[in-house]
Short mmCIF file of C-alpha atoms in Angstrom, two decimals:
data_model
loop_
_atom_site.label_atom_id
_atom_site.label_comp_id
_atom_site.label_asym_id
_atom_site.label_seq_id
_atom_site.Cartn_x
_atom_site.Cartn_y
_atom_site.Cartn_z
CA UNK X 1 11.88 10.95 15.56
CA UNK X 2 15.39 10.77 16.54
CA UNK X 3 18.20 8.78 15.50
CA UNK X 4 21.28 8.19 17.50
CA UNK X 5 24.65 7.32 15.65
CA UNK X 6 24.07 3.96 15.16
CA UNK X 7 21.88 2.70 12.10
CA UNK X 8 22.99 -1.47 11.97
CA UNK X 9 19.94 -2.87 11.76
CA UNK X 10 20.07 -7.01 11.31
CA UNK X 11 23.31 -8.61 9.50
CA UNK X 12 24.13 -12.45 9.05
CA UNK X 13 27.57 -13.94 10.04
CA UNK X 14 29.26 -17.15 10.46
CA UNK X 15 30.80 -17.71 13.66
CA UNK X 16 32.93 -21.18 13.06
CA UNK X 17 30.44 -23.61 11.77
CA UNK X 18 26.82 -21.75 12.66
CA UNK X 19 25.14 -19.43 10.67
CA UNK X 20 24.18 -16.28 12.96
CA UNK X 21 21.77 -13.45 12.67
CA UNK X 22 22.47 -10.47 14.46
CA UNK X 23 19.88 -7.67 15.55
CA UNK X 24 22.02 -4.50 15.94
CA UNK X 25 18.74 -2.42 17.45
CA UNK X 26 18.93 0.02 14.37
CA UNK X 27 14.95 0.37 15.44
CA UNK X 28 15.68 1.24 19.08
CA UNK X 29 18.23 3.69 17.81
CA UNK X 30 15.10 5.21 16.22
CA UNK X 31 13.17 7.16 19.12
CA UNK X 32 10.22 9.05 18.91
CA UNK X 33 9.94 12.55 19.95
CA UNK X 34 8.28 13.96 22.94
CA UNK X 35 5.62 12.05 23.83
CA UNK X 36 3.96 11.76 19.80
CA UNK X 37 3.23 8.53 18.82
CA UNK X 38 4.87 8.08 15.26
CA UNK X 39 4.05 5.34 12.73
CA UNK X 40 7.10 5.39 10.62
CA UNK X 41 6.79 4.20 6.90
CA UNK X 42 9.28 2.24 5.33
CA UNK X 43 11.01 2.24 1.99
CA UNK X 44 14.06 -0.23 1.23
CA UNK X 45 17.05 -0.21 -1.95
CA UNK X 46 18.00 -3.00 -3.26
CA UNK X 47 21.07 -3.26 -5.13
CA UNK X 48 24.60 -1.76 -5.57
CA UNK X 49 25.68 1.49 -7.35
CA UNK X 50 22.43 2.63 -9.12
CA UNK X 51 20.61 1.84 -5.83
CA UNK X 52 23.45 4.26 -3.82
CA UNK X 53 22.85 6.89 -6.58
CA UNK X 54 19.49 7.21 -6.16
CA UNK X 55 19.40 6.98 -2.19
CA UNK X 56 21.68 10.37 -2.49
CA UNK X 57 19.25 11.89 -4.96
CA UNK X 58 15.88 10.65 -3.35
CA UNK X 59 16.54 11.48 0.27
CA UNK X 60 19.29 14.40 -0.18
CA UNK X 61 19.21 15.86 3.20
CA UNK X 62 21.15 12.70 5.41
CA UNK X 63 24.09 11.75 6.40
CA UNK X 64 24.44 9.22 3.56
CA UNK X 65 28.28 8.61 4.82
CA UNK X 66 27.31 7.16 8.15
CA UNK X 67 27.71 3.82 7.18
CA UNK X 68 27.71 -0.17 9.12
CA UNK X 69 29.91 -1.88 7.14
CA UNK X 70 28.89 -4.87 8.49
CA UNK X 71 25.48 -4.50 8.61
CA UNK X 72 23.08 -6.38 5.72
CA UNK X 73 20.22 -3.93 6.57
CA UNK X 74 20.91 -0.51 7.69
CA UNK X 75 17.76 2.00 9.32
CA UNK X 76 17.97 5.69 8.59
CA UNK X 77 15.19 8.61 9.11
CA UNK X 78 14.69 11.49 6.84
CA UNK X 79 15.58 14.39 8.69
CA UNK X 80 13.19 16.72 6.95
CA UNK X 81 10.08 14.83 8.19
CA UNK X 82 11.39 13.22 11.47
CA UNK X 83 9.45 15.43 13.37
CA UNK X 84 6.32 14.51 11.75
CA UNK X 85 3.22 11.75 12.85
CA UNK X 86 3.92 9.62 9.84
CA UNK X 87 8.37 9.78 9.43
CA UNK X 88 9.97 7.77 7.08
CA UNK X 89 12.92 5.21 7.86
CA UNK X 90 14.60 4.07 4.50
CA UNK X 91 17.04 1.23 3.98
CA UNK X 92 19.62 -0.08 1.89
CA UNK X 93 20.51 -3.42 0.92
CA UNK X 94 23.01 -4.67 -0.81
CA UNK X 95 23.06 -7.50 -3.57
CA UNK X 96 24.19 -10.80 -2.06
CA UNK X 97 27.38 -11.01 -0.23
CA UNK X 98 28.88 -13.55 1.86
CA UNK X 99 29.56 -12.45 5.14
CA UNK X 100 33.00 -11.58 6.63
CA UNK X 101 34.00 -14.48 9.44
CA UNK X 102 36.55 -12.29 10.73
CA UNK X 103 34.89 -9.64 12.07
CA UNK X 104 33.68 -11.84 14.61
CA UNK X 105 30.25 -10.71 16.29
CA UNK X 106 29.58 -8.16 18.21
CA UNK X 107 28.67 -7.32 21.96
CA UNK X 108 25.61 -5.72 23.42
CA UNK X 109 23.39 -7.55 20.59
CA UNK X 110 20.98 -9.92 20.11
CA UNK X 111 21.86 -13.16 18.13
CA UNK X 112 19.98 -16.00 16.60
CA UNK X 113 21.63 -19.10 15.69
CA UNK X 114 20.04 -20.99 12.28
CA UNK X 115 19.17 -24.16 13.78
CA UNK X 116 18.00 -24.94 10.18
CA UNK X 117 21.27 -24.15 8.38
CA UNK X 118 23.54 -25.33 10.40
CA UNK X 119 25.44 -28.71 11.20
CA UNK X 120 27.68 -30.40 8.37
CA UNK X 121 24.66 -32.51 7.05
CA UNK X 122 22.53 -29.66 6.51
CA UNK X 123 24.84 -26.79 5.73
CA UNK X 124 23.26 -24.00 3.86
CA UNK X 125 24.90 -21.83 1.24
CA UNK X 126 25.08 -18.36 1.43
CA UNK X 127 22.97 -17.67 -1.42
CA UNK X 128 20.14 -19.73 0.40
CA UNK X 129 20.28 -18.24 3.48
CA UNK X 130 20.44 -14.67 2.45
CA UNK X 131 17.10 -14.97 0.58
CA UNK X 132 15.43 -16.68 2.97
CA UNK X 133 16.33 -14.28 5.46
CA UNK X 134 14.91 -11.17 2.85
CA UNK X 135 12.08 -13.13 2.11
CA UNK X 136 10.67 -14.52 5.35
CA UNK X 137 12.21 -11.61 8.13
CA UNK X 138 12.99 -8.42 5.62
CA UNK X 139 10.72 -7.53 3.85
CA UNK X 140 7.86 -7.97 6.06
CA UNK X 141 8.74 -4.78 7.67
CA UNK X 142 8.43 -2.41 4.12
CA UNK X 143 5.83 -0.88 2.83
CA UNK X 144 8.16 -0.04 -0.52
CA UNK X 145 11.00 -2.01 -2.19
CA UNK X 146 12.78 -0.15 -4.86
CA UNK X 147 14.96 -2.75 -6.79
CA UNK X 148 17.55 -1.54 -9.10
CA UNK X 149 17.66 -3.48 -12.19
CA UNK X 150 20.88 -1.66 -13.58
CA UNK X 151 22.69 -3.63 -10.46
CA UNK X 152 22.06 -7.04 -12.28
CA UNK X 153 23.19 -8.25 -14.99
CA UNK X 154 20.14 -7.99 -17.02
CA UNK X 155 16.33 -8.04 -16.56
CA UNK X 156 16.14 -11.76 -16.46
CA UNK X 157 18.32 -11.79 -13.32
CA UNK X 158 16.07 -9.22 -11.26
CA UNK X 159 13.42 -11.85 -12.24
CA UNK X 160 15.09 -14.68 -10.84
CA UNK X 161 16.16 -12.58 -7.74
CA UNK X 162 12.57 -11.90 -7.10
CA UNK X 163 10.78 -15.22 -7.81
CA UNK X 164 13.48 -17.18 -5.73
CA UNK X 165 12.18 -14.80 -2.66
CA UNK X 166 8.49 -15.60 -3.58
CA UNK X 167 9.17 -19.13 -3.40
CA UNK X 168 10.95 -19.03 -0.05
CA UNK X 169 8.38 -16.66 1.58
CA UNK X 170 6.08 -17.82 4.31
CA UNK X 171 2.15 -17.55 2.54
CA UNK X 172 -0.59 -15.51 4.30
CA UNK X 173 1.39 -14.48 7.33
CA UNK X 174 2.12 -10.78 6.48
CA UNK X 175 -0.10 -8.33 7.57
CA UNK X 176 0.31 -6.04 4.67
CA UNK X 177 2.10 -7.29 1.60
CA UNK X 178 4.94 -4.63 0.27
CA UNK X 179 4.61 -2.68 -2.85
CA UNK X 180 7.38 -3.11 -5.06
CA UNK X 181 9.03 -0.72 -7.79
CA UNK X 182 11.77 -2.02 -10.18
CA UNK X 183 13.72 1.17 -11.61
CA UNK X 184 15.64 0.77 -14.79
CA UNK X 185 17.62 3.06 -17.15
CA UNK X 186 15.58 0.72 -19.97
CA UNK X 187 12.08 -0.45 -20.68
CA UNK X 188 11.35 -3.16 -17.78
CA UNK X 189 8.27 -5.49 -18.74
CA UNK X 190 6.32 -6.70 -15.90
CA UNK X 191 5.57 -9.75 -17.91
CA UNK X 192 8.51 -11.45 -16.04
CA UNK X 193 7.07 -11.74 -12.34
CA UNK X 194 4.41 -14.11 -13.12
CA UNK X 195 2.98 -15.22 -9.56
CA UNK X 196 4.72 -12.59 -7.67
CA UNK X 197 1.10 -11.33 -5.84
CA UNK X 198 1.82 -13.94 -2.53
CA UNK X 199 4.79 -11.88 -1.49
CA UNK X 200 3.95 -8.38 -2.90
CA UNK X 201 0.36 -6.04 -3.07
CA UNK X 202 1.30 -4.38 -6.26
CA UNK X 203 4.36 -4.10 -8.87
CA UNK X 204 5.22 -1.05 -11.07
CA UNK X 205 8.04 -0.08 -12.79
CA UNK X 206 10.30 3.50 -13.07
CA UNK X 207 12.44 4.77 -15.92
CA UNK X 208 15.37 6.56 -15.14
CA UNK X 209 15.26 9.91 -16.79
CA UNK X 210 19.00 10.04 -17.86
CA UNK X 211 19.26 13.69 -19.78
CA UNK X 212 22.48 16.05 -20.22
CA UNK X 213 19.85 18.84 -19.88
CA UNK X 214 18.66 17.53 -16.04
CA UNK X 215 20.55 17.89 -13.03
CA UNK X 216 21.33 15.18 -10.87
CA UNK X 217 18.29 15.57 -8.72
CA UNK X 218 15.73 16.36 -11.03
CA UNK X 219 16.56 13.04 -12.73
CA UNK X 220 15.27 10.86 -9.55
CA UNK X 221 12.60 13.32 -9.31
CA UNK X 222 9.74 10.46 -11.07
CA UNK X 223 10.96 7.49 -8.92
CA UNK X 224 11.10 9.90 -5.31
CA UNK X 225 7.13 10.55 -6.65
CA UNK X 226 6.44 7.15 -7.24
CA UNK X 227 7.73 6.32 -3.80
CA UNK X 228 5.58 8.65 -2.09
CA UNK X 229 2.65 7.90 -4.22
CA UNK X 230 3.00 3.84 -3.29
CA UNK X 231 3.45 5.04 0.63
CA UNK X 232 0.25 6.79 0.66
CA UNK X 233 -1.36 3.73 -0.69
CA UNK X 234 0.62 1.43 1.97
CA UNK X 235 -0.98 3.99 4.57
CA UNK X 236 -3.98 4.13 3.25
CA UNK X 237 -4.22 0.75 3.63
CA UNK X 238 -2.75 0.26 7.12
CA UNK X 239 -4.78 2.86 8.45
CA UNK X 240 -7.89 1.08 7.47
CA UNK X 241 -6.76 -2.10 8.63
CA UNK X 242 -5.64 -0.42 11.74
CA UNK X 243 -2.18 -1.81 11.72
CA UNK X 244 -0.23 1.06 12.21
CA UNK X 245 2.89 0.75 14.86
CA UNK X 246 5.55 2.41 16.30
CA UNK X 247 9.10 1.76 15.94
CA UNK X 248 8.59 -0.05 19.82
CA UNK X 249 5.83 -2.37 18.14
CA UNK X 250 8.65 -3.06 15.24
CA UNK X 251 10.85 -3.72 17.73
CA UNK X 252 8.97 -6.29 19.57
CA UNK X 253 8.05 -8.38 16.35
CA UNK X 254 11.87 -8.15 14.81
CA UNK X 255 12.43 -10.06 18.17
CA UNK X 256 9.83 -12.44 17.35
CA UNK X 257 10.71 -12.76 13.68
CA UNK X 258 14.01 -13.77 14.02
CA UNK X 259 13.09 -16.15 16.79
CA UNK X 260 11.02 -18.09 14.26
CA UNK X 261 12.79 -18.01 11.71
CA UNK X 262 16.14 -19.35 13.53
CA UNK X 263 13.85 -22.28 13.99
CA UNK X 264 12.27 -22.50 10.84
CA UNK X 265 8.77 -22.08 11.90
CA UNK X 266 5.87 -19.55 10.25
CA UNK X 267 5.37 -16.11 11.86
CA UNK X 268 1.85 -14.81 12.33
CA UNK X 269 2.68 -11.24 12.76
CA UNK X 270 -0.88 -10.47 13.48
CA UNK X 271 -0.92 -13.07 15.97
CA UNK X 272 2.64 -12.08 17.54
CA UNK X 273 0.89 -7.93 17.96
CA UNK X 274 -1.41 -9.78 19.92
CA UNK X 275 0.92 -11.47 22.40
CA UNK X 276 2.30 -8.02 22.99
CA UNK X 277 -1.10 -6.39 23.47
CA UNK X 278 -3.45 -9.46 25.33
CA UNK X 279 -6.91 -8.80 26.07
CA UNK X 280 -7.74 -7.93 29.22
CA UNK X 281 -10.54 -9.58 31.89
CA UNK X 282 -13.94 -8.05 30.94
CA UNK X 283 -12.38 -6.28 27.62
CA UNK X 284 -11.70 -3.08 29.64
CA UNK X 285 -8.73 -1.92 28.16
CA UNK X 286 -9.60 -2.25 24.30
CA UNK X 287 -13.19 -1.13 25.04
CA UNK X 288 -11.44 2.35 26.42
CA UNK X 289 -9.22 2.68 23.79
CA UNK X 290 -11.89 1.97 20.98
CA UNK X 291 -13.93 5.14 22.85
CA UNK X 292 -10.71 7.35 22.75
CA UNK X 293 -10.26 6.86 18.71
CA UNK X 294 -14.08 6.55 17.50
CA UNK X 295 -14.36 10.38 20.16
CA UNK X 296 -11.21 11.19 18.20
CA UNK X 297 -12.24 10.33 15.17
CA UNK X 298 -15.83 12.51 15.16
CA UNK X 299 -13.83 15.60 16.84
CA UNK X 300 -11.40 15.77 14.58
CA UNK X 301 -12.42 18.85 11.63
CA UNK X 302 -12.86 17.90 8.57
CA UNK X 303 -10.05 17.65 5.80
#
């Protein structure tokens, strides 16, 4: 997988009254290599300092400077594994801010006006908007979401972050639910994300191993391994759905998220694959492609 020099994925912006959602094409920026078809998996950081710290330390080999300044969600690949079937594209995300007018918005990209938050009888705040746009567009494209408790202002507030996106999420519409890990420098109890299993599969916390004795790395060392570890589950679990995609079938359903949620409506993604990928007259396509993956399948040697 390559990655040209843009990674702006989607941002929000006001432009006068409207609220707008822009899609940069941080997953078109993302190209496969050769002609190997690569299901990327997909880890996002949420929060401010601790989450930049641990980006650096997790995923040490990128270009952690190349930076969108106004871009809410940002699309990277890990260089040492780009090349593989299975790359993985990480993200950052930072704690709410409200969007800069004067940058104005940009050419060459796609933009969705909020029919829902806009006009002066039903103007939105920020806040609102920024979580529904997590909870209903964002985070249906993760497999992981690491949030960074140090980055609020205690454990009560990563709670309220979280259940505010539960209750804003769209119910049974994502294919597979995210798995999410809070990290904290202190004992996190997962007592406080009662009703949290509609919007993610599992929850599990990290400790930050602070020590004078460890070097920077080696203290991110336990949450990189938990990462992995939940990714192979995600997989796991994809695989035997048989949902994987490419970064071209991401592509098509960012499209198709954003269109539905500019107008407030639901989003089947399992429905939307489908409009991509219609059945043919007769079945002839699917039938030849179930043939190539069960002949695939019995040829392949044994792990």
């Amino acid at each position: 997988m390559r990655q040209t020099a843009k990674n702006a994925w989607i941002s929000l912006k006001t432009d006068r009254d409207d609220w707008v959602v822009i899609d940069h094409g941080g997953l078109e920026h993302c190209k496969s290599v050769g002609k190997l078809s690569q299901y990327p998996r997909t880890v996002l950081f949420i929060g401010r300092e601790a989450k930049r710290k641990a980006r650096r330390a997790t995923f040490p080999f990128n270009n952690h400077n190349k930076r969108e300044k106004d871009s809410f969600v940002n699309l990277v690949r890990d260089s040492l594994i780009s090349e593989c079937e299975r790359p993985i594209l990480f993200s950052e995300l930072n704690l709410i801010y409200p969007p800069n007018p004067k940058t104005g918005l940009p050419d060459g990209c796609k933009k969705y006006r909020l029919e829902w938050a806009n006009g002066a009888e039903q103007r939105s705040a920020a806040n609102e908007v920024y979580d529904a746009l997590i909870a209903k567009v964002v985070l249906q494209f993760y497999d992981v979401v690491c949030l960074f408790a140090d980055d609020f202002k205690n454990h009560e507030q990563v709670a309220l972050h979280v259940m505010r996106w539960v209750q804003k999420a769209h119910r049974s519409t994502m294919l597979n639910r995210p798995r999410l890990v809070v990290f904290s420098s202190s004992p996190f109890t997962l007592d406080q994300f009662p009703g949290c299993s509609s919007l993610f599969s599992n929850i599990r916390t990290s400790t930050h191993a602070q020590s004078s004795e460890l070097s920077y790395t080696a203290q991110y060392l336990r949450l990189r391994d938990t990462i992995l570890t939940e990714l192979d589950v995600m997989q796991k679990a994809k695989t035997g759905s048989r949902i994987l995609f490419e970064t071209r079938h991401l592509t098509a359903l960012t499209d198709k998220a954003l269109e539905h949620f500019s107008a407030a409506t639901s989003l089947d993604l399992a429905k939307a694959a489908k409009e991509f990928n219609p059945v043919g007259p007769g079945f002839a396509s699917h039938l030849e492609e179930l043939i190539r993956v069960q002949k695939a399948q019995i040829t392949s040697p044994p792990v």
